[in-house]
Short mmCIF file of C-alpha atoms and ligand atoms in Angstrom, two decimals:
data_model
loop_
_atom_site.label_atom_id
_atom_site.label_comp_id
_atom_site.label_asym_id
_atom_site.label_seq_id
_atom_site.Cartn_x
_atom_site.Cartn_y
_atom_site.Cartn_z
CA MET A 13 142.88 132.94 70.64
CA PHE A 14 139.68 132.07 68.88
CA ARG A 15 139.25 129.17 71.25
CA VAL A 16 139.62 131.40 74.31
CA VAL A 17 137.03 133.83 73.03
CA CYS A 18 134.55 131.02 72.44
CA LEU A 19 135.16 129.66 75.91
CA LEU A 20 134.53 133.05 77.49
CA ALA A 21 131.33 133.43 75.50
CA VAL A 22 130.08 130.09 76.76
CA MET A 23 130.92 130.99 80.34
CA ALA A 24 129.12 134.32 80.11
CA LEU A 25 126.00 132.55 78.89
CA TRP A 26 126.03 130.36 81.96
CA SER A 27 126.87 131.96 85.26
CA PRO A 28 124.46 131.04 88.03
CA ALA A 29 123.94 133.53 90.85
CA GLU A 30 125.64 133.14 94.21
CA ALA A 31 124.88 129.85 95.93
CA LEU A 32 124.27 129.36 99.63
CA ASP A 33 127.77 129.45 101.08
CA ASN A 34 127.90 126.46 103.41
CA GLY A 35 130.36 124.40 101.40
CA LEU A 36 127.77 121.69 100.66
CA ALA A 37 126.01 120.24 97.61
CA LEU A 38 128.78 121.19 95.19
CA LEU A 39 127.39 118.22 93.25
CA PRO A 40 123.77 117.03 93.33
CA PRO A 41 123.24 115.23 96.67
CA MET A 42 122.73 111.44 96.64
CA GLY A 43 121.01 109.28 99.19
CA TRP A 44 117.85 107.56 100.33
CA LEU A 45 114.67 109.30 101.54
CA HIS A 46 111.79 107.45 103.15
CA TRP A 47 108.71 109.33 101.93
CA GLU A 48 107.48 107.87 98.64
CA ARG A 49 107.87 104.25 99.75
CA PHE A 50 107.09 104.40 103.50
CA MET A 51 105.02 107.59 103.80
CA CYS A 52 103.49 108.16 107.25
CA ASN A 53 103.31 104.56 108.40
CA THR A 54 103.50 104.80 112.19
CA ASP A 55 101.96 101.43 112.94
CA CYS A 56 104.92 99.60 114.41
CA ASP A 57 102.71 97.09 116.23
CA THR A 58 101.36 95.42 113.10
CA ASP A 59 103.99 96.53 110.54
CA PRO A 60 107.31 96.72 112.39
CA ASP A 61 109.43 96.31 109.25
CA ASN A 62 107.91 99.22 107.38
CA CYS A 63 106.92 101.74 110.02
CA ILE A 64 108.76 105.03 110.57
CA SER A 65 111.13 104.03 113.35
CA GLU A 66 114.83 104.13 114.12
CA ARG A 67 115.01 100.50 112.99
CA LEU A 68 114.07 101.43 109.43
CA TYR A 69 116.93 103.94 109.06
CA MET A 70 119.43 101.66 110.77
CA GLN A 71 118.56 98.84 108.40
CA MET A 72 118.78 101.12 105.38
CA ALA A 73 122.16 102.39 106.59
CA ASP A 74 123.34 98.79 106.99
CA VAL A 75 122.32 97.92 103.43
CA MET A 76 123.77 101.14 102.02
CA ALA A 77 127.13 100.42 103.62
CA LYS A 78 127.16 96.73 102.67
CA GLU A 79 125.66 96.50 99.22
CA GLY A 80 127.53 99.01 97.11
CA TRP A 81 125.29 102.04 97.63
CA LYS A 82 127.84 104.03 99.57
CA GLU A 83 130.58 103.23 97.04
CA ALA A 84 128.24 104.33 94.23
CA GLY A 85 127.90 107.73 95.94
CA TYR A 86 124.65 107.41 97.93
CA GLN A 87 125.52 109.12 101.17
CA TYR A 88 122.48 110.58 102.96
CA VAL A 89 119.99 108.43 104.89
CA CYS A 90 117.00 110.76 105.16
CA ILE A 91 114.03 110.84 107.49
CA ASP A 92 110.89 112.51 106.15
CA ASP A 93 107.67 113.49 107.96
CA CYS A 94 106.11 111.63 110.93
CA TRP A 95 109.24 111.11 113.05
CA PRO A 96 108.49 113.52 115.92
CA SER A 97 106.36 113.34 118.98
CA HIS A 98 103.19 115.44 118.80
CA GLN A 99 104.51 117.53 121.71
CA ARG A 100 107.66 119.59 122.05
CA ASP A 101 109.63 118.98 125.28
CA ALA A 102 109.61 121.24 128.34
CA GLN A 103 112.31 123.44 126.73
CA GLY A 104 110.27 123.81 123.55
CA ARG A 105 112.48 121.46 121.56
CA LEU A 106 111.30 118.91 119.02
CA GLN A 107 111.67 115.34 120.23
CA ALA A 108 111.44 112.04 118.40
CA ASP A 109 108.44 109.80 119.05
CA PRO A 110 109.67 107.90 122.12
CA LYS A 111 108.07 104.61 121.17
CA ARG A 112 109.37 104.48 117.61
CA PHE A 113 112.76 106.13 118.31
CA PRO A 114 113.65 104.84 121.79
CA GLY A 115 117.32 105.75 121.32
CA GLY A 116 116.58 109.28 120.07
CA ILE A 117 117.93 111.02 116.99
CA LYS A 118 121.44 111.67 118.33
CA LYS A 119 122.01 107.93 118.79
CA LEU A 120 120.61 107.28 115.33
CA ALA A 121 122.97 109.90 113.85
CA ASP A 122 125.89 108.24 115.64
CA TYR A 123 124.88 104.90 114.17
CA VAL A 124 124.54 106.27 110.64
CA HIS A 125 127.90 108.08 110.98
CA SER A 126 129.53 104.85 112.17
CA LYS A 127 128.61 103.39 108.76
CA GLY A 128 130.34 106.27 107.00
CA LEU A 129 126.99 107.81 106.00
CA LYS A 130 125.11 111.02 106.83
CA LEU A 131 121.70 111.55 108.43
CA GLY A 132 118.93 113.77 107.07
CA ILE A 133 115.91 114.99 109.02
CA TYR A 134 112.63 116.72 108.18
CA ALA A 135 110.75 119.75 109.52
CA ASP A 136 108.34 122.40 108.23
CA VAL A 137 108.57 126.18 107.82
CA GLY A 138 104.95 126.62 109.00
CA LYS A 139 102.77 125.92 112.02
CA ASN A 140 102.59 122.17 111.38
CA THR A 141 104.22 119.57 109.17
CA CYS A 142 102.12 118.29 106.27
CA ALA A 143 101.09 115.26 108.37
CA GLY A 144 100.16 117.42 111.36
CA TYR A 145 103.25 117.17 113.58
CA PRO A 146 104.70 120.33 115.20
CA GLY A 147 106.02 122.84 112.66
CA SER A 148 109.01 125.12 113.15
CA LEU A 149 107.29 128.52 112.80
CA GLY A 150 108.45 130.57 115.78
CA TYR A 151 111.12 127.95 116.62
CA TYR A 152 113.62 128.25 113.76
CA GLU A 153 116.65 128.90 115.98
CA THR A 154 115.63 126.31 118.56
CA ASP A 155 115.08 123.64 115.91
CA ALA A 156 118.25 124.45 113.97
CA GLN A 157 120.24 124.18 117.21
CA THR A 158 118.49 120.91 118.13
CA PHE A 159 119.40 119.40 114.76
CA ALA A 160 122.98 120.62 115.10
CA ASP A 161 123.20 119.19 118.64
CA TRP A 162 122.01 115.85 117.27
CA GLU A 163 124.71 116.08 114.55
CA VAL A 164 122.21 115.91 111.72
CA ASP A 165 123.66 116.55 108.23
CA LEU A 166 120.67 117.53 106.10
CA LEU A 167 117.33 119.24 106.68
CA LYS A 168 114.37 118.81 104.35
CA PHE A 169 112.18 121.80 105.18
CA ASP A 170 108.60 121.46 103.98
CA GLY A 171 106.13 124.30 103.34
CA CYS A 172 102.75 123.20 104.71
CA TYR A 173 100.61 125.37 107.01
CA MET A 174 102.39 128.61 106.11
CA ASP A 175 101.05 131.94 104.84
CA TRP A 176 102.58 131.95 101.34
CA LYS A 177 103.55 135.62 101.66
CA LEU A 178 105.88 134.66 104.51
CA LEU A 179 107.47 131.68 102.74
CA GLY A 180 110.58 133.58 101.66
CA GLU A 181 111.10 135.12 105.07
CA GLY A 182 110.62 131.77 106.79
CA TYR A 183 113.02 129.88 104.53
CA ILE A 184 115.61 132.67 104.79
CA ASN A 185 115.32 132.83 108.58
CA MET A 186 115.84 129.07 108.87
CA SER A 187 118.83 129.27 106.52
CA LYS A 188 120.37 131.90 108.82
CA ALA A 189 119.52 129.84 111.91
CA LEU A 190 121.27 126.80 110.43
CA ASN A 191 124.30 128.91 109.59
CA LYS A 192 124.38 130.29 113.14
CA THR A 193 124.74 126.80 114.62
CA GLY A 194 128.16 126.53 112.96
CA ARG A 195 127.34 123.03 111.70
CA SER A 196 127.22 122.46 107.96
CA ILE A 197 123.71 121.14 107.33
CA LEU A 198 122.55 120.63 103.76
CA TYR A 199 119.36 122.68 103.39
CA SER A 200 116.69 121.20 101.13
CA CYS A 201 113.76 123.60 100.59
CA GLU A 202 110.26 123.48 99.14
CA TRP A 203 109.88 127.24 98.86
CA PRO A 204 109.17 127.47 95.10
CA LEU A 205 106.71 124.55 95.15
CA TYR A 206 104.49 126.43 97.60
CA GLU A 207 104.94 129.83 95.94
CA TRP A 208 104.25 128.89 92.28
CA PRO A 209 100.42 128.75 92.75
CA PHE A 210 100.54 132.48 93.59
CA GLN A 211 103.48 133.99 91.72
CA GLN A 212 106.78 133.19 90.02
CA PRO A 213 109.36 132.60 92.77
CA ASN A 214 112.61 134.58 92.93
CA TYR A 215 115.20 131.93 92.07
CA THR A 216 118.11 134.26 92.78
CA ALA A 217 116.96 134.49 96.39
CA ILE A 218 116.22 130.76 96.55
CA ARG A 219 119.70 129.88 95.32
CA GLU A 220 121.23 132.18 97.96
CA THR A 221 119.17 130.45 100.67
CA CYS A 222 118.94 126.73 99.88
CA ASN A 223 121.12 123.86 98.61
CA SER A 224 118.21 122.31 96.70
CA TRP A 225 114.60 123.21 96.13
CA ARG A 226 111.47 121.35 95.12
CA ASN A 227 109.52 123.11 92.35
CA TYR A 228 106.65 120.81 91.61
CA ALA A 229 104.31 118.13 92.99
CA ASP A 230 105.40 115.05 94.95
CA VAL A 231 106.50 112.10 92.85
CA TYR A 232 104.29 109.01 92.94
CA ASP A 233 105.16 105.46 92.00
CA SER A 234 103.71 105.84 88.51
CA TRP A 235 104.77 106.67 84.97
CA SER A 236 102.18 109.46 84.72
CA SER A 237 103.77 111.13 87.74
CA VAL A 238 107.32 110.89 86.36
CA LYS A 239 106.11 112.16 82.99
CA SER A 240 104.30 115.12 84.54
CA ILE A 241 107.50 116.13 86.37
CA THR A 242 109.59 116.04 83.20
CA ALA A 243 106.87 117.98 81.33
CA TRP A 244 106.75 120.64 84.06
CA THR A 245 110.53 120.94 84.02
CA ASN A 246 110.52 121.29 80.25
CA ASP A 247 107.81 124.00 80.38
CA HIS A 248 109.69 126.02 83.02
CA GLU A 249 113.30 125.47 81.98
CA GLU A 250 113.93 129.13 81.04
CA VAL A 251 113.19 130.08 84.66
CA ILE A 252 114.63 127.18 86.64
CA VAL A 253 117.64 125.85 84.70
CA PRO A 254 119.79 129.00 85.10
CA ALA A 255 119.34 128.78 88.89
CA ALA A 256 121.07 125.41 89.16
CA GLY A 257 124.79 124.96 89.68
CA PRO A 258 127.34 123.92 92.30
CA GLY A 259 125.86 124.62 95.74
CA GLY A 260 122.18 124.66 94.68
CA TRP A 261 119.97 122.38 92.58
CA ASN A 262 116.45 122.04 91.22
CA ASP A 263 114.88 119.01 92.89
CA PRO A 264 112.34 117.08 90.77
CA ASP A 265 111.78 114.77 93.79
CA MET A 266 112.71 111.18 94.57
CA LEU A 267 113.73 108.33 92.28
CA VAL A 268 111.00 105.69 92.52
CA ILE A 269 113.11 103.06 90.74
CA GLY A 270 112.89 99.64 92.43
CA ASN A 271 109.24 99.94 93.47
CA PHE A 272 106.03 98.78 91.76
CA GLY A 273 104.82 101.39 89.29
CA LEU A 274 107.45 101.74 86.53
CA SER A 275 108.43 99.26 83.84
CA HIS A 276 112.16 98.73 83.44
CA ASP A 277 112.26 101.06 80.42
CA GLN A 278 110.48 103.73 82.45
CA GLN A 279 112.94 103.26 85.31
CA GLU A 280 115.77 103.81 82.83
CA SER A 281 114.02 106.97 81.61
CA GLN A 282 113.73 108.35 85.13
CA MET A 283 117.39 107.61 85.88
CA ALA A 284 118.62 109.12 82.59
CA LEU A 285 116.49 112.26 82.81
CA TRP A 286 117.30 112.88 86.49
CA ALA A 287 121.00 112.70 85.56
CA ILE A 288 120.48 115.17 82.69
CA MET A 289 118.51 117.47 85.04
CA ALA A 290 121.42 117.50 87.55
CA ALA A 291 118.82 116.42 90.10
CA PRO A 292 119.52 115.23 93.62
CA LEU A 293 119.47 111.41 93.42
CA LEU A 294 117.39 110.50 96.45
CA VAL A 295 115.96 107.03 96.08
CA SER A 296 112.78 106.04 97.87
CA ASN A 297 112.39 102.29 97.81
CA ASP A 298 113.08 99.32 100.04
CA LEU A 299 116.81 98.76 99.68
CA ARG A 300 116.43 95.56 101.72
CA ASP A 301 114.32 94.03 98.98
CA ILE A 302 115.03 95.37 95.50
CA CYS A 303 115.24 93.59 92.17
CA PRO A 304 118.83 93.21 90.91
CA ARG A 305 118.13 95.05 87.64
CA SER A 306 116.82 98.14 89.44
CA LYS A 307 119.76 98.04 91.82
CA GLU A 308 122.20 97.80 88.93
CA LEU A 309 120.50 100.76 87.23
CA LEU A 310 120.64 102.91 90.37
CA GLN A 311 124.31 102.03 90.88
CA ASN A 312 125.30 102.45 87.21
CA ARG A 313 128.55 104.40 87.44
CA HIS A 314 128.30 105.80 83.91
CA ILE A 315 124.94 107.43 84.63
CA ILE A 316 126.09 108.60 88.06
CA SER A 317 129.13 110.24 86.50
CA ILE A 318 126.80 112.26 84.26
CA SER A 319 124.71 113.25 87.30
CA GLN A 320 127.83 114.15 89.25
CA ASP A 321 129.70 115.94 86.46
CA PRO A 322 131.91 118.59 88.10
CA LEU A 323 130.77 121.41 85.78
CA GLY A 324 127.39 121.18 87.52
CA GLN A 325 125.37 122.58 84.64
CA GLN A 326 121.77 121.38 84.45
CA GLY A 327 120.69 120.05 81.06
CA ARG A 328 117.45 120.70 79.24
CA CYS A 329 115.07 119.46 76.60
CA THR A 330 116.63 120.60 73.32
CA ALA A 331 114.17 119.02 70.88
CA LYS A 332 110.53 118.15 71.27
CA ARG A 333 109.29 116.50 68.12
CA LYS A 334 105.92 115.77 66.60
CA ASP A 335 106.86 112.11 66.37
CA SER A 336 106.99 111.93 70.20
CA PHE A 337 110.75 111.83 70.47
CA GLU A 338 112.33 114.26 72.91
CA VAL A 339 116.05 114.95 73.09
CA TRP A 340 117.46 116.10 76.44
CA GLU A 341 121.05 117.29 76.55
CA ARG A 342 123.47 118.31 79.27
CA THR A 343 126.81 120.02 78.78
CA LEU A 344 129.48 118.19 80.74
CA SER A 345 133.02 119.14 81.68
CA LYS A 346 135.75 118.99 78.98
CA ASN A 347 133.19 119.99 76.31
CA ARG A 348 131.51 116.63 76.55
CA GLN A 349 127.82 116.28 76.12
CA ALA A 350 125.25 113.85 77.56
CA VAL A 351 122.37 113.12 75.19
CA ALA A 352 119.14 111.38 76.18
CA VAL A 353 116.79 110.28 73.41
CA PHE A 354 113.42 109.77 75.06
CA ASN A 355 110.66 107.91 73.17
CA LYS A 356 107.38 109.23 74.57
CA GLN A 357 105.21 107.15 72.29
CA GLU A 358 103.32 104.59 74.37
CA ILE A 359 102.15 102.35 71.58
CA GLY A 360 103.98 100.06 69.20
CA GLY A 361 107.52 98.75 69.48
CA PRO A 362 111.05 100.14 69.50
CA ARG A 363 111.62 103.07 67.13
CA ARG A 364 114.84 104.31 65.57
CA PHE A 365 116.26 107.78 66.05
CA SER A 366 119.08 109.10 63.90
CA LEU A 367 121.74 110.57 66.19
CA ALA A 368 122.65 113.32 63.72
CA GLU A 369 119.23 114.83 64.50
CA ALA A 370 120.17 115.58 68.10
CA PRO A 371 120.89 119.34 68.38
CA GLY A 372 124.09 118.69 70.36
CA TRP A 373 125.45 116.57 67.57
CA ARG A 374 127.18 119.67 66.16
CA ILE A 375 130.08 118.95 68.50
CA CYS A 376 130.77 115.99 66.20
CA ASP A 377 132.34 118.45 63.77
CA PRO A 378 134.79 117.24 62.64
CA GLN A 379 134.60 114.11 64.77
CA CYS A 380 133.37 112.81 68.09
CA ASN A 381 133.51 109.67 70.10
CA VAL A 382 130.19 108.26 71.24
CA THR A 383 129.40 105.89 74.09
CA GLN A 384 125.96 104.49 74.70
CA VAL A 385 125.26 104.25 78.44
CA LEU A 386 121.63 103.04 78.36
CA PRO A 387 119.97 100.65 77.68
CA GLN A 388 123.30 98.74 77.44
CA TYR A 389 126.82 100.07 77.67
CA LYS A 390 128.27 100.09 74.16
CA GLU A 391 131.11 101.98 72.47
CA LEU A 392 129.66 103.42 69.26
CA GLY A 393 133.07 104.73 68.23
CA VAL A 394 134.06 107.71 66.14
CA GLN A 395 131.26 109.62 64.42
CA THR A 396 131.03 112.70 62.22
CA LEU A 397 128.30 115.16 61.27
CA GLN A 398 127.49 112.93 58.32
CA THR A 399 127.23 109.74 60.32
CA LYS A 400 123.99 107.87 59.81
CA THR A 401 124.14 106.02 63.13
CA SER A 402 120.77 105.52 64.74
CA VAL A 403 119.65 104.07 68.04
CA SER A 404 116.60 102.02 68.87
CA VAL A 405 114.42 103.32 71.71
CA ASN A 406 111.62 101.36 73.38
CA PRO A 407 108.23 102.96 74.11
CA SER A 408 108.56 105.17 77.22
CA GLY A 409 112.27 104.28 77.26
CA THR A 410 115.41 106.35 76.85
CA THR A 411 118.73 105.83 75.14
CA LEU A 412 121.46 107.71 76.96
CA LEU A 413 124.79 108.59 75.34
CA THR A 414 127.91 110.57 76.07
CA VAL A 415 129.55 112.44 73.23
CA THR A 416 133.20 113.49 73.42
CA PRO A 417 134.51 115.90 70.77
CA ILE A 418 137.75 114.99 69.01
CA SER A 419 139.74 118.02 67.97
CA ARG A 420 143.23 116.63 67.72
CA ASP A 421 143.56 118.35 64.37
CA PHE A 422 142.99 121.75 65.93
CA LYS A 423 143.55 123.75 62.73
CA LEU A 424 141.19 121.69 60.69
CA TYR A 425 138.62 121.95 63.46
CA TRP A 426 138.53 125.74 63.52
CA ARG A 427 138.82 126.13 59.77
CA SER A 428 135.76 124.00 59.27
CA LYS A 429 133.94 125.89 62.03
CA THR A 430 134.59 129.36 60.66
CA THR A 431 133.67 128.49 57.09
CA LEU A 432 130.29 127.10 58.16
C1 NAG B 515 127.81 130.78 107.37
O1 NAG B 515 127.83 131.80 106.37
C2 NAG B 515 129.13 132.35 106.13
C3 NAG B 515 129.00 133.53 105.19
O2 NAG B 515 128.16 133.26 104.12
C4 NAG B 515 130.02 131.25 105.58
O3 NAG B 515 131.31 131.73 105.31
C5 NAG B 515 130.07 130.13 106.60
O4 NAG B 515 130.85 129.04 106.08
C6 NAG B 515 128.67 129.62 106.92
N1 NAG B 515 128.74 128.61 107.96
C7 NAG B 515 128.03 127.48 107.91
C8 NAG B 515 128.21 126.55 109.05
O5 NAG B 515 127.28 127.22 107.01
C1 NAG B 516 112.22 136.40 110.18
O1 NAG B 516 113.13 137.10 110.98
C2 NAG B 516 112.80 138.48 111.13
C3 NAG B 516 113.96 139.14 111.88
O2 NAG B 516 114.18 138.49 113.08
C4 NAG B 516 111.47 138.60 111.84
O3 NAG B 516 111.11 139.98 111.97
C5 NAG B 516 110.41 137.88 111.03
O4 NAG B 516 109.18 137.88 111.72
C6 NAG B 516 110.83 136.45 110.77
N1 NAG B 516 109.86 135.81 109.88
C7 NAG B 516 109.38 134.60 110.06
C8 NAG B 516 108.38 134.08 109.08
O5 NAG B 516 109.77 133.87 110.94
C1 NAG B 517 115.29 138.55 94.03
O1 NAG B 517 116.19 138.30 95.07
C2 NAG B 517 117.43 138.97 94.94
C3 NAG B 517 118.38 138.44 95.98
O2 NAG B 517 117.82 138.41 97.23
C4 NAG B 517 117.19 140.46 95.04
O3 NAG B 517 118.42 141.15 94.92
C5 NAG B 517 116.25 140.87 93.93
O4 NAG B 517 115.92 142.22 94.05
C6 NAG B 517 114.97 140.03 93.95
N1 NAG B 517 114.22 140.29 92.74
C7 NAG B 517 112.96 140.67 92.75
C8 NAG B 517 112.31 140.87 91.43
O5 NAG B 517 112.34 140.82 93.79
#
């Protein structure tokens, strides 16, 4: 009885509003997205391997199917800006740049589908895309139908060149246009990112409209960028965390793991914190040429199972300490807990953190079972509230753990709880 009451209380504390009802993104989406690594490189004459062309996506799809990415859960191959021709066709439809996409998007979608993967495309709610290609303002139904005809599976809808007061209307109209096509197309929005400079966005409306939404600046291939995103998320968690759940997710932008800017410890921090944040895992790197350690990190099934936990509850920063440790925790299904101990100090060597100081450690009453997932997989075994176990965390690194409560002795468990 007591247990049921507690469970109901927990559920009442966390009940996200209605999600967009298109049956998609019940877990945070996973895939590859070209922007951070390949940007708007359209120079296929001198840089054919890295320019935005059908070849790039076909090669990424090949690697994803062959080298364990698909099995790990990475499913979407996503085009970002700079794919279209500067002119719409005679019927007013978007068309791919004919030189760089000679086969067209439908053929590319067929190819990606033949590998058991899904294709994502990019457009913009305003007059132009951020890089100056035709925007969808005034063409929402036409563009939604074009993407559906091409059998596209995801739309990233940017917010450049749009009157901010019309952002909500524009994103809602496109959501309806996508629905009207009858094809399930995952809808990735940037509505809050473009509204925050003017006012606090309405996350209830955003969750009803989009499957994921960018809140903050584009990620760069640098530690300062990754840090600024986690700091922003921490500062706004009261507003944004309750909006996340099955069907709709806060999007802190791409994983830049496997590129040039992050040390290995920093790559582990990004992976751990993105899993805690229930973020879409969209990697932007060159899958054809990636160091084995970064690949192993991105395909780490223990971290991915935290990201993809079926409860779908976004975690948050639960302790921010003067000694530059932060603890980030996420409630998982079956009362489990993911705990990330993040060492933000960027001087000195590894520092120890006593696990009993993590706020979520209270589920270790009377006992819990702890597994370290990062930096190395290690069973830490049974622990209690009194345990003095500590972990060592490198500068700008993160130790990631999962904590499973043990309440086999049910009576003892509740007796000790109620007498606290
Ligand atoms: C369109 O919306 C309705 C009602 O919300 C929903 O039942 C249906 O599955 C949606 N269709 C698509 C293709 O998203
Ligand atoms: C959204 O759709 C409504 C109803 O059709 C229309 O009046 C409005 O102008 C549209 N807004 C935008 C930004 O497209
Ligand atoms: C936010 O959006 C929801 C759903 O569309 C709406 O019911 C609510 O009134 C809006 N809230 C505010 C403060 O505008």
